[in-house]
Short mmCIF file of N, CA and C in Angstrom, two decimals:
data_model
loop_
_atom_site.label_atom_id
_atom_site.label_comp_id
_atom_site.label_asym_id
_atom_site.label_seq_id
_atom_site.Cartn_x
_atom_site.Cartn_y
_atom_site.Cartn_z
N UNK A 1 0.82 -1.19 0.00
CA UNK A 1 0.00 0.00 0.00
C UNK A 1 0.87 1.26 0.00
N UNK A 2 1.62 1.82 0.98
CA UNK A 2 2.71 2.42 0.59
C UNK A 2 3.48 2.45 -0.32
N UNK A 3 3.62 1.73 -1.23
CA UNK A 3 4.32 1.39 -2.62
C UNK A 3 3.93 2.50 -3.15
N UNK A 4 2.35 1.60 -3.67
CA UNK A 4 1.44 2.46 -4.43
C UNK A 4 1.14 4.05 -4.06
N UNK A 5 1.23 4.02 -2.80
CA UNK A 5 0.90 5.64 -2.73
C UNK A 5 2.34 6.51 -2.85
N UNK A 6 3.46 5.98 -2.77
CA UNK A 6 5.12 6.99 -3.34
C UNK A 6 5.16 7.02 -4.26
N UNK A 7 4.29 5.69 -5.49
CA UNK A 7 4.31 5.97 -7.21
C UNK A 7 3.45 6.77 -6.87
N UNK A 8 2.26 6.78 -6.62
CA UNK A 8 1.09 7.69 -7.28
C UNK A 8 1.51 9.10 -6.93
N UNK A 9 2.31 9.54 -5.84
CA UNK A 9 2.83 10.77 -5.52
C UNK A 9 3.75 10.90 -6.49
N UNK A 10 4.84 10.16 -6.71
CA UNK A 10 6.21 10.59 -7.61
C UNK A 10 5.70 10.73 -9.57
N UNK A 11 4.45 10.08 -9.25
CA UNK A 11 3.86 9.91 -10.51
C UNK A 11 3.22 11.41 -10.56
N UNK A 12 2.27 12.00 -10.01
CA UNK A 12 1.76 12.98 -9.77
C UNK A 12 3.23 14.55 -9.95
N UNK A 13 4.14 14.49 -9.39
CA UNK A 13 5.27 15.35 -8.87
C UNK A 13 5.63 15.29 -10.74
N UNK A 14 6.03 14.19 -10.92
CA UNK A 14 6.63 14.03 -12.76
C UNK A 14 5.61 14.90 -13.40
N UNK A 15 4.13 14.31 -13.01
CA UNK A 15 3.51 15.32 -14.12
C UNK A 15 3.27 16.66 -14.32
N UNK A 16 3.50 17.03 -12.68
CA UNK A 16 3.35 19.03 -12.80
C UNK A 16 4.44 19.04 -13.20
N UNK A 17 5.90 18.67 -13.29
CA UNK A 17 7.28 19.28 -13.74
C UNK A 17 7.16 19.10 -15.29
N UNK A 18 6.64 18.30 -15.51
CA UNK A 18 6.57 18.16 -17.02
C UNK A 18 5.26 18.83 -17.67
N UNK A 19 4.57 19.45 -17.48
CA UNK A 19 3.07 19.99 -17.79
C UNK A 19 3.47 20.73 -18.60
N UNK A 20 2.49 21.31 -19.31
CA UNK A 20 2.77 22.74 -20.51
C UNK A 20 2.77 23.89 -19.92
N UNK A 21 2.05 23.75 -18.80
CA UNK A 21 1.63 25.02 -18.50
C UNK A 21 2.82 25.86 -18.01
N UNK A 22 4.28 24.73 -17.47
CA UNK A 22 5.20 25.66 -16.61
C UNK A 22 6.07 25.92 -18.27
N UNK A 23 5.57 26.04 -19.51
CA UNK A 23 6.49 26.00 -20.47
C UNK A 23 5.98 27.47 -21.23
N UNK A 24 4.81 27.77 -20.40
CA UNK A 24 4.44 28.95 -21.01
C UNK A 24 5.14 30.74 -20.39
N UNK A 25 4.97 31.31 -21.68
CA UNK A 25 5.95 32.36 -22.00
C UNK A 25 4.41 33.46 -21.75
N UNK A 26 4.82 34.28 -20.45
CA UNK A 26 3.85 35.79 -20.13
C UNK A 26 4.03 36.49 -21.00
N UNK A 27 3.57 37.34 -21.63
CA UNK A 27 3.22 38.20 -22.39
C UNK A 27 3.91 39.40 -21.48
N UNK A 28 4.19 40.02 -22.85
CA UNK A 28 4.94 41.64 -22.21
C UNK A 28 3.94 42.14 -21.61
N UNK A 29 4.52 43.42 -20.11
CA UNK A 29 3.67 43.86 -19.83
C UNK A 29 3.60 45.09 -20.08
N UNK A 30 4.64 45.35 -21.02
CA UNK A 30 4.41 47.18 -21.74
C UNK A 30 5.28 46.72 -22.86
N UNK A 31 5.40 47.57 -23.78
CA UNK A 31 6.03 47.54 -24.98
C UNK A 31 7.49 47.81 -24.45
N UNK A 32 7.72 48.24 -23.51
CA UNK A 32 9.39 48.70 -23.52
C UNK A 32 9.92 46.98 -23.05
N UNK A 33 9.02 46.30 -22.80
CA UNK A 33 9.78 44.83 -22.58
C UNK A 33 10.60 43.86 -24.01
N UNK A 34 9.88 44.96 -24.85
CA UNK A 34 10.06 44.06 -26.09
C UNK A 34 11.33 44.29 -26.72
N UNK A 35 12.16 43.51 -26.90
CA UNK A 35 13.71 43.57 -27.57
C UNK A 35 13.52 44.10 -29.24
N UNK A 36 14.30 45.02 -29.83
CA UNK A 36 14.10 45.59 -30.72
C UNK A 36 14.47 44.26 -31.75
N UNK A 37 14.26 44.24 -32.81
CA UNK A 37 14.99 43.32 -34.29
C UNK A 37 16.39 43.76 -34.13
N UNK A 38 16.95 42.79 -34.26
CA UNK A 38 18.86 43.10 -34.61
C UNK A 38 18.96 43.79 -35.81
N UNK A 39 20.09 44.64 -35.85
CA UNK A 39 20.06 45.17 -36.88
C UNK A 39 20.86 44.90 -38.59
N UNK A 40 20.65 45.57 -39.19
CA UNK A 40 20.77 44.56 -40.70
C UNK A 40 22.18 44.52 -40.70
N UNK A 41 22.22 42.92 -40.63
CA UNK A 41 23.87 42.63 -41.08
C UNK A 41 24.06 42.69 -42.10
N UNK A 42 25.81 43.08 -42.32
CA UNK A 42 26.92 43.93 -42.81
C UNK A 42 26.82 43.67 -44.10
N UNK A 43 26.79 43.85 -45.21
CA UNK A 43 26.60 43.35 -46.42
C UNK A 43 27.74 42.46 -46.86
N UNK A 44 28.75 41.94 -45.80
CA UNK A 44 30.26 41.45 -46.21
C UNK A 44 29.78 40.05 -45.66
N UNK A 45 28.81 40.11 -44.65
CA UNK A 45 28.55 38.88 -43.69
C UNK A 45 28.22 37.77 -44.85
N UNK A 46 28.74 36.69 -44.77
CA UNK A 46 28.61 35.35 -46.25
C UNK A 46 26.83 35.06 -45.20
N UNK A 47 26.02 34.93 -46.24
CA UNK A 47 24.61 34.36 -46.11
C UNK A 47 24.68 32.76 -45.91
N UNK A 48 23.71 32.37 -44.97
CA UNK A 48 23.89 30.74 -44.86
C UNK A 48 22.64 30.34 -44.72
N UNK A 49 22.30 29.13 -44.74
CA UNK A 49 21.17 28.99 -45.10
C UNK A 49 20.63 27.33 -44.71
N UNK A 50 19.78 27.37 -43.61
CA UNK A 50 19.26 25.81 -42.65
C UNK A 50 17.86 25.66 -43.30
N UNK A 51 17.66 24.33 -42.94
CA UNK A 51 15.96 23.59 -42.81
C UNK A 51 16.06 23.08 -41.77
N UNK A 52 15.14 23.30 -40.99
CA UNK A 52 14.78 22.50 -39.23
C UNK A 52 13.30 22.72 -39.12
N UNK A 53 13.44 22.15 -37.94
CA UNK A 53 11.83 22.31 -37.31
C UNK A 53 12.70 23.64 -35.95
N UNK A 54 11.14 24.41 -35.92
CA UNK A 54 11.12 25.25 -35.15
C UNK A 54 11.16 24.67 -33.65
N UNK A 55 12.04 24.87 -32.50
CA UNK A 55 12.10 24.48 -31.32
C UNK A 55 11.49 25.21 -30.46
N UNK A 56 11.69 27.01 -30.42
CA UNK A 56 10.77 27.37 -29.57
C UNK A 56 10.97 28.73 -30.44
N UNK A 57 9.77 29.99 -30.03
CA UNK A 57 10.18 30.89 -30.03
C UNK A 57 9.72 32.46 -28.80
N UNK A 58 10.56 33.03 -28.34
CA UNK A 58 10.56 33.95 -27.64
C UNK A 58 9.94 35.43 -28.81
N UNK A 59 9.30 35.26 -28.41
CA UNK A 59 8.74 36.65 -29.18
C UNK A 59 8.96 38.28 -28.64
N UNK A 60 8.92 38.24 -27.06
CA UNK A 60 9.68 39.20 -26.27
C UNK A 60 11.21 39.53 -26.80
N UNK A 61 11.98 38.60 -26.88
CA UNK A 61 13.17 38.77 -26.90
C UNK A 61 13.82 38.83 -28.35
N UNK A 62 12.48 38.59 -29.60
CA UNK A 62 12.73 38.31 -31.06
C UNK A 62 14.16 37.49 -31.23
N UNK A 63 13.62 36.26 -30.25
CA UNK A 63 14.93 35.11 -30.74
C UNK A 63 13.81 33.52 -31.16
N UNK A 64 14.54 33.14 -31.69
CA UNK A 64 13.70 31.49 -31.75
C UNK A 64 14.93 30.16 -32.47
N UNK A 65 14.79 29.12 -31.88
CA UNK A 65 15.43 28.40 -32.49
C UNK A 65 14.94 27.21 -33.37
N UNK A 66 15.87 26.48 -33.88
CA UNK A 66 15.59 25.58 -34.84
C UNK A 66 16.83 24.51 -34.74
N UNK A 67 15.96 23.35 -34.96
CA UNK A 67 16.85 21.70 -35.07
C UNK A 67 16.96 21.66 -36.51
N UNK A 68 18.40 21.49 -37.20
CA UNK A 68 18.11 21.18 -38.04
C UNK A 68 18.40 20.02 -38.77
N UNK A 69 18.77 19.71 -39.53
CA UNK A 69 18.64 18.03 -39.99
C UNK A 69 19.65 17.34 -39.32
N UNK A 70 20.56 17.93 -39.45
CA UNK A 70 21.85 16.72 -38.57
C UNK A 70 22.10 16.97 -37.63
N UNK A 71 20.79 17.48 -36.72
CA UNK A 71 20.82 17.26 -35.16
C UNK A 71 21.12 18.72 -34.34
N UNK A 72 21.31 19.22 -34.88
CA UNK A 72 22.23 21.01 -34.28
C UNK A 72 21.06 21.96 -33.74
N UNK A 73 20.99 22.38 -32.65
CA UNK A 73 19.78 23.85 -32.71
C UNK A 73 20.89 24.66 -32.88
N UNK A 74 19.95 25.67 -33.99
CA UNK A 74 20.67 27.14 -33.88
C UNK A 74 19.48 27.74 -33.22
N UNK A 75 20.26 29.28 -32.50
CA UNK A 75 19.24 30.03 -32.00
C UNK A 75 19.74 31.41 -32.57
N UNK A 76 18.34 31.90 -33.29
CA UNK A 76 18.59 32.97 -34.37
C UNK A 76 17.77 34.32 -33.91
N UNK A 77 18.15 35.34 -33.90
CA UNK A 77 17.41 36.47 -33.47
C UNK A 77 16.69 37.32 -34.96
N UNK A 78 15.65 38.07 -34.98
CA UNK A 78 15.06 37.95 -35.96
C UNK A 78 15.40 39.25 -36.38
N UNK A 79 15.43 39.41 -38.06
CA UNK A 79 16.49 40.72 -38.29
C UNK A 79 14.76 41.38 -38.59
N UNK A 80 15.01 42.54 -38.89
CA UNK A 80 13.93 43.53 -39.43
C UNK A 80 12.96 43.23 -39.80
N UNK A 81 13.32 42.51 -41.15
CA UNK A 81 12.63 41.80 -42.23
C UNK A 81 11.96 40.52 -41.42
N UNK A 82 12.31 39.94 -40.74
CA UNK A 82 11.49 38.50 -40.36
C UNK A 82 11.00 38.81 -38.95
N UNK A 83 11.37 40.16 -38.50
CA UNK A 83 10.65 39.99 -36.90
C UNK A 83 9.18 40.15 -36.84
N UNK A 84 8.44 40.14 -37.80
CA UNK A 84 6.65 40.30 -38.02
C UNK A 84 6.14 38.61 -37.80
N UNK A 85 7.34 38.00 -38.51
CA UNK A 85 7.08 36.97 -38.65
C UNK A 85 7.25 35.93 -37.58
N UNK A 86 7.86 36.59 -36.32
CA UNK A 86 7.44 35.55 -35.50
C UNK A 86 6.03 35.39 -34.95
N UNK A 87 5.50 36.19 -35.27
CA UNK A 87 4.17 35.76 -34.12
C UNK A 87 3.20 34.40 -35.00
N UNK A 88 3.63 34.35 -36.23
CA UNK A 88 3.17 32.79 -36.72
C UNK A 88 4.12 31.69 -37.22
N UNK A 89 5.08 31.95 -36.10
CA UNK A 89 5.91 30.64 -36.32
C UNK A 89 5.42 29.95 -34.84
N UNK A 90 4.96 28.69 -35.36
CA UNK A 90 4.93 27.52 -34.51
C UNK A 90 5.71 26.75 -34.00
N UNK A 91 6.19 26.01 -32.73
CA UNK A 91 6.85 24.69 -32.08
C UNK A 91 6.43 23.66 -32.98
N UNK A 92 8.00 23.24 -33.72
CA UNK A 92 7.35 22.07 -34.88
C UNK A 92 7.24 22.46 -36.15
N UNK A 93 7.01 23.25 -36.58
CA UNK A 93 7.02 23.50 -37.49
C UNK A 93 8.25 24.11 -38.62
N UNK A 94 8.14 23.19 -39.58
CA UNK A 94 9.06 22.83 -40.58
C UNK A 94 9.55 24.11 -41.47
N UNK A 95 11.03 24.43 -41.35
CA UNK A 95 11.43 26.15 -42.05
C UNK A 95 12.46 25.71 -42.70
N UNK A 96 12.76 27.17 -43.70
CA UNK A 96 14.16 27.18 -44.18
C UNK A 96 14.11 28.54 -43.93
N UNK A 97 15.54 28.77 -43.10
CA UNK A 97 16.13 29.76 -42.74
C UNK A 97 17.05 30.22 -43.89
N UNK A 98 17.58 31.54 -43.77
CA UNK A 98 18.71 32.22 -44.36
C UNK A 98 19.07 33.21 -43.62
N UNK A 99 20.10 32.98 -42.89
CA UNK A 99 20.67 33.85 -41.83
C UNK A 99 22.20 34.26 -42.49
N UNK A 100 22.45 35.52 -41.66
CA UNK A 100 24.26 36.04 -41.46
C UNK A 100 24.62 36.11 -40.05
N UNK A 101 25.85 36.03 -40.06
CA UNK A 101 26.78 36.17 -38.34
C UNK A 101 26.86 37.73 -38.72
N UNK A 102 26.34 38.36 -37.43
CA UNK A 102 26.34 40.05 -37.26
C UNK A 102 26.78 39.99 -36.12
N UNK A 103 27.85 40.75 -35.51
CA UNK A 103 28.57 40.52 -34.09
C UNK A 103 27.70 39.32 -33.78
N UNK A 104 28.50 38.68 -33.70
CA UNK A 104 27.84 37.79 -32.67
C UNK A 104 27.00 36.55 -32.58
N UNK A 105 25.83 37.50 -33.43
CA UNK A 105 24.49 37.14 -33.33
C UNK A 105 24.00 36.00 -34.81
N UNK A 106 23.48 35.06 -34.69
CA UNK A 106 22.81 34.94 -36.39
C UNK A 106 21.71 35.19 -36.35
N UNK A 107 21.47 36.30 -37.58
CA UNK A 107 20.60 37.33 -37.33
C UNK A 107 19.64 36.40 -38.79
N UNK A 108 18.40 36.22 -38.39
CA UNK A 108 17.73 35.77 -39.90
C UNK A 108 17.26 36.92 -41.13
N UNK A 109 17.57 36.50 -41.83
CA UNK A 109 17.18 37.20 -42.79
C UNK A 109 15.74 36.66 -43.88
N UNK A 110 15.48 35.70 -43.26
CA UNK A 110 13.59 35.06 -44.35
C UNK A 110 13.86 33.64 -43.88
N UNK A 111 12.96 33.53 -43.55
CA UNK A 111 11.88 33.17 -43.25
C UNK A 111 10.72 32.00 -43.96
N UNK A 112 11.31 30.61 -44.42
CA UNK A 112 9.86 30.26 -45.42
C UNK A 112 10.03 28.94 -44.90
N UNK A 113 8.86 28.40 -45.37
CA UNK A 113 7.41 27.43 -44.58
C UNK A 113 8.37 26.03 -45.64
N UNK A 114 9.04 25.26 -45.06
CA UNK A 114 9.72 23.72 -46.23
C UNK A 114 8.95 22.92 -46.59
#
């Protein structure tokens, strides 16, 4: 009887740590929370270019990443041009990126549905 009731507890404990709900992202609570788009890399920066599935994306922070075929997440911050476009990118869902290295950062440059 005790068995059963340390699974049904440790069973219970697994499922709030794993729930969706602790995976959810608050909403800004003013616009000054919101991270601007990176800005347009250098025209020298060599263009590169992934297919993955989308892993997550931060829309506050205009970053989101992607798995892409041979296993790698990149995490890409969204340049000018593609920061509209996060608010309909989905978890899972299948992209081809075209990004540049701008200090630092790989900044995307488009954005399309594979």
């Amino acid at each position: 009887m005790k068995a059963r009731t340390g699974f049904a507890i440790g069973a219970l404990a697994s499922f709030a740590l794993v729930s969706s709900t602790y995976g959810v992202e608050p909403g800004p609570t003013s616009t000054r929370e919101i991270s601007p788009p990176a800005n347009k890399p250098s025209a020298f920066a060599v263009p590169r270019h992934t297919t993955g599935d989308v892993v997550s994306v931060n829309k506050r922070a205009q970053l989101f990443s992607v798995r892409t075929t041979d296993g790698e997440t990149i995490l890409l911050k969204a340049g000018a041009d593609t920061a509209r476009q996060l608010s309909t990118l989905k978890k899972g869902e299948r992209v081809k990126v075209s990004y540049r290295n701008s200090q630092g950062e790989k900044v995307a440059t488009k954005i399309t549905p594979a």
